[in-house]
PDB file of C-alpha atoms and ligand atoms in Angstrom:
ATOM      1  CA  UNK J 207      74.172 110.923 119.959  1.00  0.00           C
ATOM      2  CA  UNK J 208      75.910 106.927 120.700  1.00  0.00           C
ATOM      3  CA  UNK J 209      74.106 104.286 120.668  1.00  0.00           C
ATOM      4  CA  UNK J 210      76.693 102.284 123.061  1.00  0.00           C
ATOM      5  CA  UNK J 211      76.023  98.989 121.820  1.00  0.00           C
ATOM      6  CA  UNK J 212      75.930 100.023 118.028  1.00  0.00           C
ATOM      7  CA  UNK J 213      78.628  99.192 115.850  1.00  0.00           C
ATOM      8  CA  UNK J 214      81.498 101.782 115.073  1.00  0.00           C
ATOM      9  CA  UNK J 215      79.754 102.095 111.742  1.00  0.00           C
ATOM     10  CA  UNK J 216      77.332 100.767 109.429  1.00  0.00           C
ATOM     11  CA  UNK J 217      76.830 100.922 105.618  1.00  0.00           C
ATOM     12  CA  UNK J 218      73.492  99.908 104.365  1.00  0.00           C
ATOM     13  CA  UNK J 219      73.434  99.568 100.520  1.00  0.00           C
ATOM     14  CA  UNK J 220      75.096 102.252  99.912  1.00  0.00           C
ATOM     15  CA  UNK J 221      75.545 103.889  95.997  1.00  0.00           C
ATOM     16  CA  UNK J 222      78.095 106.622  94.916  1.00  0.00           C
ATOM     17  CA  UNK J 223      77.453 108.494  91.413  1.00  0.00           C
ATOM     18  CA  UNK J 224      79.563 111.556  90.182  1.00  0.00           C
ATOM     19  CA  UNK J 225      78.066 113.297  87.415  1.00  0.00           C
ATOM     20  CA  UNK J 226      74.937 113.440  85.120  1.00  0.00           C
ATOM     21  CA  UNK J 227      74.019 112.163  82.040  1.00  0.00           C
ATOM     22  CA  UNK J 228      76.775 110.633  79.679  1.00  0.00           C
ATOM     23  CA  UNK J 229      79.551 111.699  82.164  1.00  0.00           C
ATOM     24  CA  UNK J 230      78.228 109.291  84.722  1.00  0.00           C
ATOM     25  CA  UNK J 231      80.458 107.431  86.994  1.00  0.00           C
ATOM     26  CA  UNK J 232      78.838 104.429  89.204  1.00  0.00           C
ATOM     27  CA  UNK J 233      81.945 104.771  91.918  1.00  0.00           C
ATOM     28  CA  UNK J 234      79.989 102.570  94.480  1.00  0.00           C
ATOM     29  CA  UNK J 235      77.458  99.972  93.601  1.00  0.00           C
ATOM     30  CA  UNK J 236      75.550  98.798  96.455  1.00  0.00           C
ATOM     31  CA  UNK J 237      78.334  98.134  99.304  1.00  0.00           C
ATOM     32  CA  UNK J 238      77.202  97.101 102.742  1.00  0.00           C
ATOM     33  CA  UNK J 239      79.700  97.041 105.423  1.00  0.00           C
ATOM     34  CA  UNK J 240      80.083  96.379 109.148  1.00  0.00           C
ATOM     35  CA  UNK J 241      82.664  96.990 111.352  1.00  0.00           C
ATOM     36  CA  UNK J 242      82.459  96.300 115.102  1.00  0.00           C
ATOM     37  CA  UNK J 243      84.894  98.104 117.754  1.00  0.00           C
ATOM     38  CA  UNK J 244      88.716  96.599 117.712  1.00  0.00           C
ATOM     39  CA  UNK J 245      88.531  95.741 114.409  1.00  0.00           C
ATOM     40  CA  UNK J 246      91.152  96.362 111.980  1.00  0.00           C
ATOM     41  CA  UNK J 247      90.026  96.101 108.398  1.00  0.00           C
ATOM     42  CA  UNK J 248      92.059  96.909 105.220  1.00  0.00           C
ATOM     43  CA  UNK J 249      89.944  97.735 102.126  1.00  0.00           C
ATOM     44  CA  UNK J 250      91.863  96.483  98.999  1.00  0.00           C
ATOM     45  CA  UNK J 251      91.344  97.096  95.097  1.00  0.00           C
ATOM     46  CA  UNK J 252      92.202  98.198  92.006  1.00  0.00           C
ATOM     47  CA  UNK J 253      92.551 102.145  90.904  1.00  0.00           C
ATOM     48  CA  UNK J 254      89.494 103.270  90.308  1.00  0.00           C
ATOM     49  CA  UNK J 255      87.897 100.454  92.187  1.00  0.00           C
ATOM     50  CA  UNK J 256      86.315 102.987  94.697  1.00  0.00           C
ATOM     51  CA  UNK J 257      87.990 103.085  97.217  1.00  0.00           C
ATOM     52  CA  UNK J 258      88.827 106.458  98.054  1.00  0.00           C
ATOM     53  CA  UNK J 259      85.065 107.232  97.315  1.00  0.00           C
ATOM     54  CA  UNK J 260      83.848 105.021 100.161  1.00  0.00           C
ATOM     55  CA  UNK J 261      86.902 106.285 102.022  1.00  0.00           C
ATOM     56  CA  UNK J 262      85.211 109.900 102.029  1.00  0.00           C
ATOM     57  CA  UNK J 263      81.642 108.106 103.044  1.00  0.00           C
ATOM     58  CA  UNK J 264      83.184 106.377 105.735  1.00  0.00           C
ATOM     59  CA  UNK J 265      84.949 109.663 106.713  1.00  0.00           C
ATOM     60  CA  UNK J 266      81.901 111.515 106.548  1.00  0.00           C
ATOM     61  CA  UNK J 267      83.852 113.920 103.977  1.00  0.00           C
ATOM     62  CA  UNK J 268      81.165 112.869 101.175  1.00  0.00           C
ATOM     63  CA  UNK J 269      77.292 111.513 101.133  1.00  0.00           C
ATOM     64  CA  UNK J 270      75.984 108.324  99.533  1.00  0.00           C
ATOM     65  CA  UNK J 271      73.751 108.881  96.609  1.00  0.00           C
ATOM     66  CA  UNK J 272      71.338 106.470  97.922  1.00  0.00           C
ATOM     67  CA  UNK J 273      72.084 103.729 101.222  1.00  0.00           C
ATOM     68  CA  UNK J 274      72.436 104.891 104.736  1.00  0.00           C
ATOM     69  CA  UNK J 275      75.797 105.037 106.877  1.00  0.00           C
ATOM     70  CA  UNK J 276      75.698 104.619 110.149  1.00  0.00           C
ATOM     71  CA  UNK J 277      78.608 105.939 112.822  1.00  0.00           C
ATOM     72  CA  UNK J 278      78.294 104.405 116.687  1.00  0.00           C
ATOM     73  CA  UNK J 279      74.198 104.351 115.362  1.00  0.00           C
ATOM     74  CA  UNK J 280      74.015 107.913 114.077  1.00  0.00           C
ATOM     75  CA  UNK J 281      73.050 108.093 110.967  1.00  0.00           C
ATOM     76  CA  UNK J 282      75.144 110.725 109.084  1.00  0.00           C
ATOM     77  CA  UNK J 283      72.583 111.271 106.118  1.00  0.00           C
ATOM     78  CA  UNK J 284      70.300 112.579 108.780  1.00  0.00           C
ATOM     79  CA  UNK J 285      72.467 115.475 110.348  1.00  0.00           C
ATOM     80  CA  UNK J 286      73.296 118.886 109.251  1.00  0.00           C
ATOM     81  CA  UNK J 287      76.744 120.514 107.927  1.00  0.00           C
ATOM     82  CA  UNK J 288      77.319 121.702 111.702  1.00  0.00           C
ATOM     83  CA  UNK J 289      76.921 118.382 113.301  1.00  0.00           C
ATOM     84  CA  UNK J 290      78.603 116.246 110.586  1.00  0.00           C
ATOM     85  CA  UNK J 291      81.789 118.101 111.485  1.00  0.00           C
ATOM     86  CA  UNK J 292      81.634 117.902 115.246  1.00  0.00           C
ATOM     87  CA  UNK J 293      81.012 114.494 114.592  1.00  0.00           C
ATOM     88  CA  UNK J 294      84.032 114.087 112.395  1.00  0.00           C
ATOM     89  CA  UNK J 295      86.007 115.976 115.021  1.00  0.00           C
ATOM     90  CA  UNK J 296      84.888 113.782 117.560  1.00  0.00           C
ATOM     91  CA  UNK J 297      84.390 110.180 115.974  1.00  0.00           C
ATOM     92  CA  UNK J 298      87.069 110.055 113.307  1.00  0.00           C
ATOM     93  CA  UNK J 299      90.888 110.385 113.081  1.00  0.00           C
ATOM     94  CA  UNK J 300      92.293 110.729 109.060  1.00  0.00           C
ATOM     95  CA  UNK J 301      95.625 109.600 108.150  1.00  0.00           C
ATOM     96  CA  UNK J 302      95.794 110.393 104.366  1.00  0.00           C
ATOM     97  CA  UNK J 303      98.780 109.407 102.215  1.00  0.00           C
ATOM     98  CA  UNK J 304     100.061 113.237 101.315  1.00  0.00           C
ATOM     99  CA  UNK J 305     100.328 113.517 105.570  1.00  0.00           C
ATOM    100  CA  UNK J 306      98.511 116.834 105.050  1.00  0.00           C
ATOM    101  CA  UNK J 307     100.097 119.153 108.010  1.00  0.00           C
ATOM    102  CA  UNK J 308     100.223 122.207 108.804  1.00  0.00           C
ATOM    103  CA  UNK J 309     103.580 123.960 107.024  1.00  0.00           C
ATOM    104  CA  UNK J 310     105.254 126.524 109.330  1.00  0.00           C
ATOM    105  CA  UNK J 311     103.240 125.111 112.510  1.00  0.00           C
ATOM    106  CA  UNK J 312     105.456 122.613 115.388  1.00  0.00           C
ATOM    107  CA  UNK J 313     104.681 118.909 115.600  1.00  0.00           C
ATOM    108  CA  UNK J 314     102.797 119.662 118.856  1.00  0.00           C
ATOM    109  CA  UNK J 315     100.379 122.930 117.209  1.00  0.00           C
ATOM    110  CA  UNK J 316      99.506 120.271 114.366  1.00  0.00           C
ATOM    111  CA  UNK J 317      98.250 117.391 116.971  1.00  0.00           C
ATOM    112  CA  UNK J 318      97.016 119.894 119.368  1.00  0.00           C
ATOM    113  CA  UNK J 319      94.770 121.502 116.411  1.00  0.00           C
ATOM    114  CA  UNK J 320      91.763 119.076 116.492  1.00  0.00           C
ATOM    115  CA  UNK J 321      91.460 119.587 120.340  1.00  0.00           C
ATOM    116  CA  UNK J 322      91.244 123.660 119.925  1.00  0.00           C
ATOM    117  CA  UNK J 323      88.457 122.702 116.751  1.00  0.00           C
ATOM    118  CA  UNK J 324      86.840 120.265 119.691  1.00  0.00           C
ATOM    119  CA  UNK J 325      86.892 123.169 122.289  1.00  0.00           C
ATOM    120  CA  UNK J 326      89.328 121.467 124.544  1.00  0.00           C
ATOM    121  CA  UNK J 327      91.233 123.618 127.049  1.00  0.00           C
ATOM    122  CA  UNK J 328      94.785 124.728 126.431  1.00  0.00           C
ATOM    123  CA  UNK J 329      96.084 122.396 129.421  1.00  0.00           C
ATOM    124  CA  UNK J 330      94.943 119.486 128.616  1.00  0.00           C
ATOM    125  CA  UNK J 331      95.401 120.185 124.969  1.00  0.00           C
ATOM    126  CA  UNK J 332      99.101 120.161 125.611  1.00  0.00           C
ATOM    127  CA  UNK J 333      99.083 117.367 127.666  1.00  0.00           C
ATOM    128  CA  UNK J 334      97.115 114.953 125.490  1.00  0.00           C
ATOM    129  CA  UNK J 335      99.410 116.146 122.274  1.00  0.00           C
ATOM    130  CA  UNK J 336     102.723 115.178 124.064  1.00  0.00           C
ATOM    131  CA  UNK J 337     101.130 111.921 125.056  1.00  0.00           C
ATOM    132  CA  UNK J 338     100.196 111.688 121.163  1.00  0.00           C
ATOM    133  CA  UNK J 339     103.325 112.076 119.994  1.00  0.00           C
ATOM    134  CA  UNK J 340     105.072 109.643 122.421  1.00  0.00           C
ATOM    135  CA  UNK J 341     103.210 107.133 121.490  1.00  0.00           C
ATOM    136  CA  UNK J 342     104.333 107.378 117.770  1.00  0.00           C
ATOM    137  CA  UNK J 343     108.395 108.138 118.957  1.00  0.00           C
ATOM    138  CA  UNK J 344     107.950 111.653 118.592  1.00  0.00           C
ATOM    139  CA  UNK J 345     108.686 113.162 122.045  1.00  0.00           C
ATOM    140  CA  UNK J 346     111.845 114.309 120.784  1.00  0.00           C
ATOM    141  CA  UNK J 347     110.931 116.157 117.981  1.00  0.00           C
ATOM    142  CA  UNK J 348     107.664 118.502 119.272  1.00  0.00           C
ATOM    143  CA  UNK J 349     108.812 121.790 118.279  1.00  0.00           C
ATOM    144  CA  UNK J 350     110.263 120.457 114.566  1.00  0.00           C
ATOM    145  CA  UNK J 351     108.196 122.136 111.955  1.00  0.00           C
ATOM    146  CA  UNK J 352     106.558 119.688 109.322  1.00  0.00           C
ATOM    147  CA  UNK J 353     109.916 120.604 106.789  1.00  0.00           C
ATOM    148  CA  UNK J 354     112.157 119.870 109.341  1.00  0.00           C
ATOM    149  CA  UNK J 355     110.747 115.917 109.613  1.00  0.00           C
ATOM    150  CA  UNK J 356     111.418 112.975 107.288  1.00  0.00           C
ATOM    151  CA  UNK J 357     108.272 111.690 105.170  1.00  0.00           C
ATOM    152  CA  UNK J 358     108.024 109.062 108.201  1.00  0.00           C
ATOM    153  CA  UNK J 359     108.123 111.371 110.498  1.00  0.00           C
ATOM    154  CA  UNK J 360     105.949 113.660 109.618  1.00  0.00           C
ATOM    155  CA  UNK J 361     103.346 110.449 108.910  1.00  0.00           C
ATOM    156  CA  UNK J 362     103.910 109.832 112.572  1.00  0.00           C
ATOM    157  CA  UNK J 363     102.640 112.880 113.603  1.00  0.00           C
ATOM    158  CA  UNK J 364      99.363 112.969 111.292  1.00  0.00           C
ATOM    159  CA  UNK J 365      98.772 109.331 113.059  1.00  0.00           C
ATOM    160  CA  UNK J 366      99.364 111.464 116.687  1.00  0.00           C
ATOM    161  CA  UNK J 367      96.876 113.971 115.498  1.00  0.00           C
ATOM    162  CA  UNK J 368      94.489 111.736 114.396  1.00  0.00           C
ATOM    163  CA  UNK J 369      94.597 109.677 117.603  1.00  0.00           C
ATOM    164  CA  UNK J 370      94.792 112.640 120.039  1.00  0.00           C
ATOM    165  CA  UNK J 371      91.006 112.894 119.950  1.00  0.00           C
ATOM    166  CA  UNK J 372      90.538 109.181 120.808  1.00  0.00           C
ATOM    167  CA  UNK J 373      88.392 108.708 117.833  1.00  0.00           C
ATOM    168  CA  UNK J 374      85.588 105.821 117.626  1.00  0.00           C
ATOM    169  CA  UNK J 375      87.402 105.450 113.964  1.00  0.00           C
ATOM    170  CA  UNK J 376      90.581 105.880 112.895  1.00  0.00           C
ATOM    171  CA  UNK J 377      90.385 105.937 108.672  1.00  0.00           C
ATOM    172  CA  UNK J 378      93.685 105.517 106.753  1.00  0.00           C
ATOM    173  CA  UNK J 379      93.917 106.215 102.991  1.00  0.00           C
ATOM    174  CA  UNK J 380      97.104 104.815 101.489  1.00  0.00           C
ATOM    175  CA  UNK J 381      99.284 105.921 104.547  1.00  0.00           C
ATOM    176  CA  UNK J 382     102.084 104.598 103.596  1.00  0.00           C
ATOM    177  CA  UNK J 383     102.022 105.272 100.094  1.00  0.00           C
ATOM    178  CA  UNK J 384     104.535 107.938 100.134  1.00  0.00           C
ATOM    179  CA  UNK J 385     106.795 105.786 102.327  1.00  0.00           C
ATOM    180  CA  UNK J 386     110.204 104.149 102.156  1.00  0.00           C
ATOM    181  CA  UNK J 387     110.738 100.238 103.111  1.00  0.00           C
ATOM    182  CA  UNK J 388     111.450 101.599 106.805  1.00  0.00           C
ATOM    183  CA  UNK J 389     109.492 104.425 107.719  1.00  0.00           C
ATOM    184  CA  UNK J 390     106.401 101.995 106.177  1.00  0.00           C
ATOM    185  CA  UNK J 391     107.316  99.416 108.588  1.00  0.00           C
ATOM    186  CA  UNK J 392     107.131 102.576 111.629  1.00  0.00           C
ATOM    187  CA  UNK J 393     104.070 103.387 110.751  1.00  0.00           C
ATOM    188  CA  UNK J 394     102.804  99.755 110.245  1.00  0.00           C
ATOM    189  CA  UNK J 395     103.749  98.794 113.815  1.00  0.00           C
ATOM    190  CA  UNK J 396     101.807 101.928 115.642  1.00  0.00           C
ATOM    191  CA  UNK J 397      98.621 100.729 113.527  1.00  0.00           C
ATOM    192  CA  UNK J 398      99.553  97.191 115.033  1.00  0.00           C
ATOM    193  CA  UNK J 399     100.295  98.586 119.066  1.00  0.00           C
ATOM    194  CA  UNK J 400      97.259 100.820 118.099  1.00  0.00           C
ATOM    195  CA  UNK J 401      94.703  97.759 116.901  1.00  0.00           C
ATOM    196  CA  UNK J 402      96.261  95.649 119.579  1.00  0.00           C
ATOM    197  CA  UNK J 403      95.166  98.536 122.509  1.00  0.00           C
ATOM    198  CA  UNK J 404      91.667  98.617 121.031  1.00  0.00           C
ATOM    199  CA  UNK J 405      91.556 101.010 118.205  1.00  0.00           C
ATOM    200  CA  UNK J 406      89.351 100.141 115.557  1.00  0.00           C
ATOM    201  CA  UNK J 407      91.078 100.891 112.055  1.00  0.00           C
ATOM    202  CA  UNK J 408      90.078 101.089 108.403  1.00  0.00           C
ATOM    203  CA  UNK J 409      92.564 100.808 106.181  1.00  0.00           C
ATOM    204  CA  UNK J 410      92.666 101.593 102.608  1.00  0.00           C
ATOM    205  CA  UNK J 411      95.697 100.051 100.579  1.00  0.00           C
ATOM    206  CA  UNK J 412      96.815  98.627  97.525  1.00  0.00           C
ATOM    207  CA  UNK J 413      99.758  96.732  98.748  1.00  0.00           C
ATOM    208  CA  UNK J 414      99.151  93.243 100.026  1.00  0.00           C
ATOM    209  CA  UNK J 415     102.049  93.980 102.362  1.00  0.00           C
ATOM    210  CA  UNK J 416     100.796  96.677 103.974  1.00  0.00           C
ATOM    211  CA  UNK J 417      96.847  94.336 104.321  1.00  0.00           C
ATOM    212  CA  UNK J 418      98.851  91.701 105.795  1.00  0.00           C
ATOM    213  CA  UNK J 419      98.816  93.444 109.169  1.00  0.00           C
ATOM    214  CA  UNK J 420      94.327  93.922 109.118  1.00  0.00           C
ATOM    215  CA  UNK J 421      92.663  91.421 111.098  1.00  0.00           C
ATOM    216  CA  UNK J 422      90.058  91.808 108.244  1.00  0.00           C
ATOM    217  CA  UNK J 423      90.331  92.037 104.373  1.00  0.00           C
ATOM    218  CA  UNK J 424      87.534  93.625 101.817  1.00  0.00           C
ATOM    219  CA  UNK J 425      88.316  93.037  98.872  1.00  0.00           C
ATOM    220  CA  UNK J 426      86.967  96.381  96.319  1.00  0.00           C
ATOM    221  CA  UNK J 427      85.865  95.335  92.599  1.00  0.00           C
ATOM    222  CA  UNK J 428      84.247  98.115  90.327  1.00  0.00           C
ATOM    223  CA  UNK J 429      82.272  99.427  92.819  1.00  0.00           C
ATOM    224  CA  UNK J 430      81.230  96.161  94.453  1.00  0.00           C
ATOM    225  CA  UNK J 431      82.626  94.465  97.865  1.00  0.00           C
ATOM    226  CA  UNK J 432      83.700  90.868  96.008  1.00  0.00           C
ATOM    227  CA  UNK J 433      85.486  89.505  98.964  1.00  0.00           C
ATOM    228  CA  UNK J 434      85.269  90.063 102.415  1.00  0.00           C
ATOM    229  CA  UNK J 435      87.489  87.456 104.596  1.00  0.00           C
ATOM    230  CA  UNK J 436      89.027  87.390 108.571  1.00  0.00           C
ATOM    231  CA  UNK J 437      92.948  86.526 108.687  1.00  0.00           C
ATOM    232  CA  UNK J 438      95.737  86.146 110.967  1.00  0.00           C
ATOM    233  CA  UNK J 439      97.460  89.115 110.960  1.00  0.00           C
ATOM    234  CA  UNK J 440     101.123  89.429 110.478  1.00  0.00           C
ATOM    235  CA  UNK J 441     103.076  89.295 113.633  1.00  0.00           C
ATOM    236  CA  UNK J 442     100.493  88.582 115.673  1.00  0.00           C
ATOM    237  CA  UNK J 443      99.713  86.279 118.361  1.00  0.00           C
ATOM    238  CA  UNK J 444     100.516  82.778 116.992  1.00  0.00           C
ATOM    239  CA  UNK J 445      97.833  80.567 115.685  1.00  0.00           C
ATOM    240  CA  UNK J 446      96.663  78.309 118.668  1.00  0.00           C
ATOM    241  CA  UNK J 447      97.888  74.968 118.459  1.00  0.00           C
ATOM    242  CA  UNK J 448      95.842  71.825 118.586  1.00  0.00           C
ATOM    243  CA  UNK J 449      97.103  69.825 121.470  1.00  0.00           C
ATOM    244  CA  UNK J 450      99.151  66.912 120.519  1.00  0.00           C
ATOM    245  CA  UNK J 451      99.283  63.368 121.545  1.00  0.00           C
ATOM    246  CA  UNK J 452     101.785  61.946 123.759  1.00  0.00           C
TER     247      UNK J 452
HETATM  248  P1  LIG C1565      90.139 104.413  93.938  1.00  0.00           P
HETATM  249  O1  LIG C1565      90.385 105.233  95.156  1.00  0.00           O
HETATM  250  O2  LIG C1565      89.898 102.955  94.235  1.00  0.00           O
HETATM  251  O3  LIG C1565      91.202 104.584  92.909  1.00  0.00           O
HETATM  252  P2  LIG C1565      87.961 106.249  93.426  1.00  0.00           P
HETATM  253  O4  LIG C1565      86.980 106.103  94.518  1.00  0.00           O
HETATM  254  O5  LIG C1565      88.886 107.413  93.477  1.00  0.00           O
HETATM  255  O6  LIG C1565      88.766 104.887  93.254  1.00  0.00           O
HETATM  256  O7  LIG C1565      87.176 106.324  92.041  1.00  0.00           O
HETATM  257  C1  LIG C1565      86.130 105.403  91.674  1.00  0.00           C
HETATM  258  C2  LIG C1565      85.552 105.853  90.320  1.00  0.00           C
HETATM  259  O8  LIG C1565      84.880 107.094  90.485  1.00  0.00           O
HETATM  260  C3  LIG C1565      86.610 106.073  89.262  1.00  0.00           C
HETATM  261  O9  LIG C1565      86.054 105.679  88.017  1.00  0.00           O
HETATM  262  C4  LIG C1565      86.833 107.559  89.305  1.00  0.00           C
HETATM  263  O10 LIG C1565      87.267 108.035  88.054  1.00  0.00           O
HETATM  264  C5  LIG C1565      85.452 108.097  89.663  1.00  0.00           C
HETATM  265  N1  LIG C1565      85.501 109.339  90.441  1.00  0.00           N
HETATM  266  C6  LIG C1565      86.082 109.510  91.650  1.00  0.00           C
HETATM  267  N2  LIG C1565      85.886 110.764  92.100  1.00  0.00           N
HETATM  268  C7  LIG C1565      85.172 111.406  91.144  1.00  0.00           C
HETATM  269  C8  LIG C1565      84.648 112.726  91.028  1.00  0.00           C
HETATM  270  N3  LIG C1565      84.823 113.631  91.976  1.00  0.00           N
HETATM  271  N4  LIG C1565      83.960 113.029  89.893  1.00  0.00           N
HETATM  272  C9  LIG C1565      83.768 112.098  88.928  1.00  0.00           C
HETATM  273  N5  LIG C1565      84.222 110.842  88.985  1.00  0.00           N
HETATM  274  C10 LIG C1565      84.919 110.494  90.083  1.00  0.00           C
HETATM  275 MG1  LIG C1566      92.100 106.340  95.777  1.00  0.00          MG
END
């Protein structure tokens, strides 16, 4: 199912339209899109720029209308319902904005549920969740249910859950759009430690802020990628300097 030398995914002219007739809406208008593994690339644009709808192509939560999407060189238009989620399961990790947890279930059940959906065995399940959650400052707080967590928190431990899989892909829609000042920065700084181990990240956001911290920007306009452009991100390593003369 990988192609190893394939890129972590691949859009190829890809269209989005919702509706028929006069209730037609054009979301997507021809976007083509690579992104190579260890890249970290935050999508920006307007409300109702399209955004979230390539977000759910990308996530394999949705289908083009027409253009093909490529994950690790599978193409998704070509598999069934049953394979498109074990390759969801496998390839992606989500981080939405809402957090989207489990109420009434621990930390540790919510980041341990993708490896019981992937058939992974209670031991290691356990072991790989705990590892999750340290890595986002959350050994301390395992057995807290989602109500018992601050927003930041509990956006700490959808990141844990959405890494615990080691996804090809982890996809972010607005994730710190429900976020104070503080818990934003948190959550920004994993993304960084995570993009700086490897992980290749999409990012969707608004906030210029919060695109600072991509490697990569894409820049969303009615449908249409109008800017695509490579920057230093913030607290990085610092710009090389050109030698200077004695
Ligand atoms: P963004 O996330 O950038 O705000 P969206 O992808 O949600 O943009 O929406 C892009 C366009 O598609 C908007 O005009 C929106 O109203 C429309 N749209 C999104 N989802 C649907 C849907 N399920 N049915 C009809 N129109 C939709
Ligand atoms: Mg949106």
């Amino acid at each position: 199912m990988t192609a190893p030398e394939a890129p972590v995914l691949e859009v190829r002219e890809v269209s989005k339209i919702y509706g028929t007739g006069d209730a037609r809406v054009h979301a997507l208008r021809g976007v083509s899109l690579t992104v190579e593994r260890g890249d970290y690339v935050a999508i920006m644009g307007a409300s109702g720029s399209g955004k979230s709808t390539l977000m759910n192509i990308l996530g394999c939560l949705d289908v083009p209308t027409t253009g093909t999407y490529l994950v690790d060189g599978t193409d998704v238009g070509a598999l069934g319902d049953r394979q498109l989620a074990v390759l969801r399961n496998r390839k992606i990790g989500f981080v939405f904005q809402s957090f989207n947890l489990i109420p009434r279930m621990s930390a540790l059940a919510n980041v341990e549920l993708p490896l019981a959906y992937g058939g992974v065995g209670v031991g290691a399940r356990r072991r790989r969740a705990l590892a999750a959650l340290d890595q986002v400052g959350l050994g301390d707080r395992l057995h807290h249910d989602p109500n018992e967590l601050s927003g930041g928190q509990q956006q700490r431990v959808a990141v844990a859950r959405a890494l615990v899989t080691a996804p090809s892909l982890l996809l972010a829609d607005e994730p710190t759009g429900n976020l104070d000042t503080t818990s934003t920065g948190d959550v920004l700084r994993i993304l960084d430690r995570l993009s700086s181990a490897g992980r290749t990240i999409v990012l969707i956001t608004h906030e210029n802020d919060v695109a600072a911290h991509a490697k990569r920007v894409i820049r969303l306009v009615d449908g249409r990628i109008t800017e695509d452009h490579r920057q230093a991100p913030v607290d990085g390593p610092p710009p090389r300097l050109a030698a200077v003369a004695p």
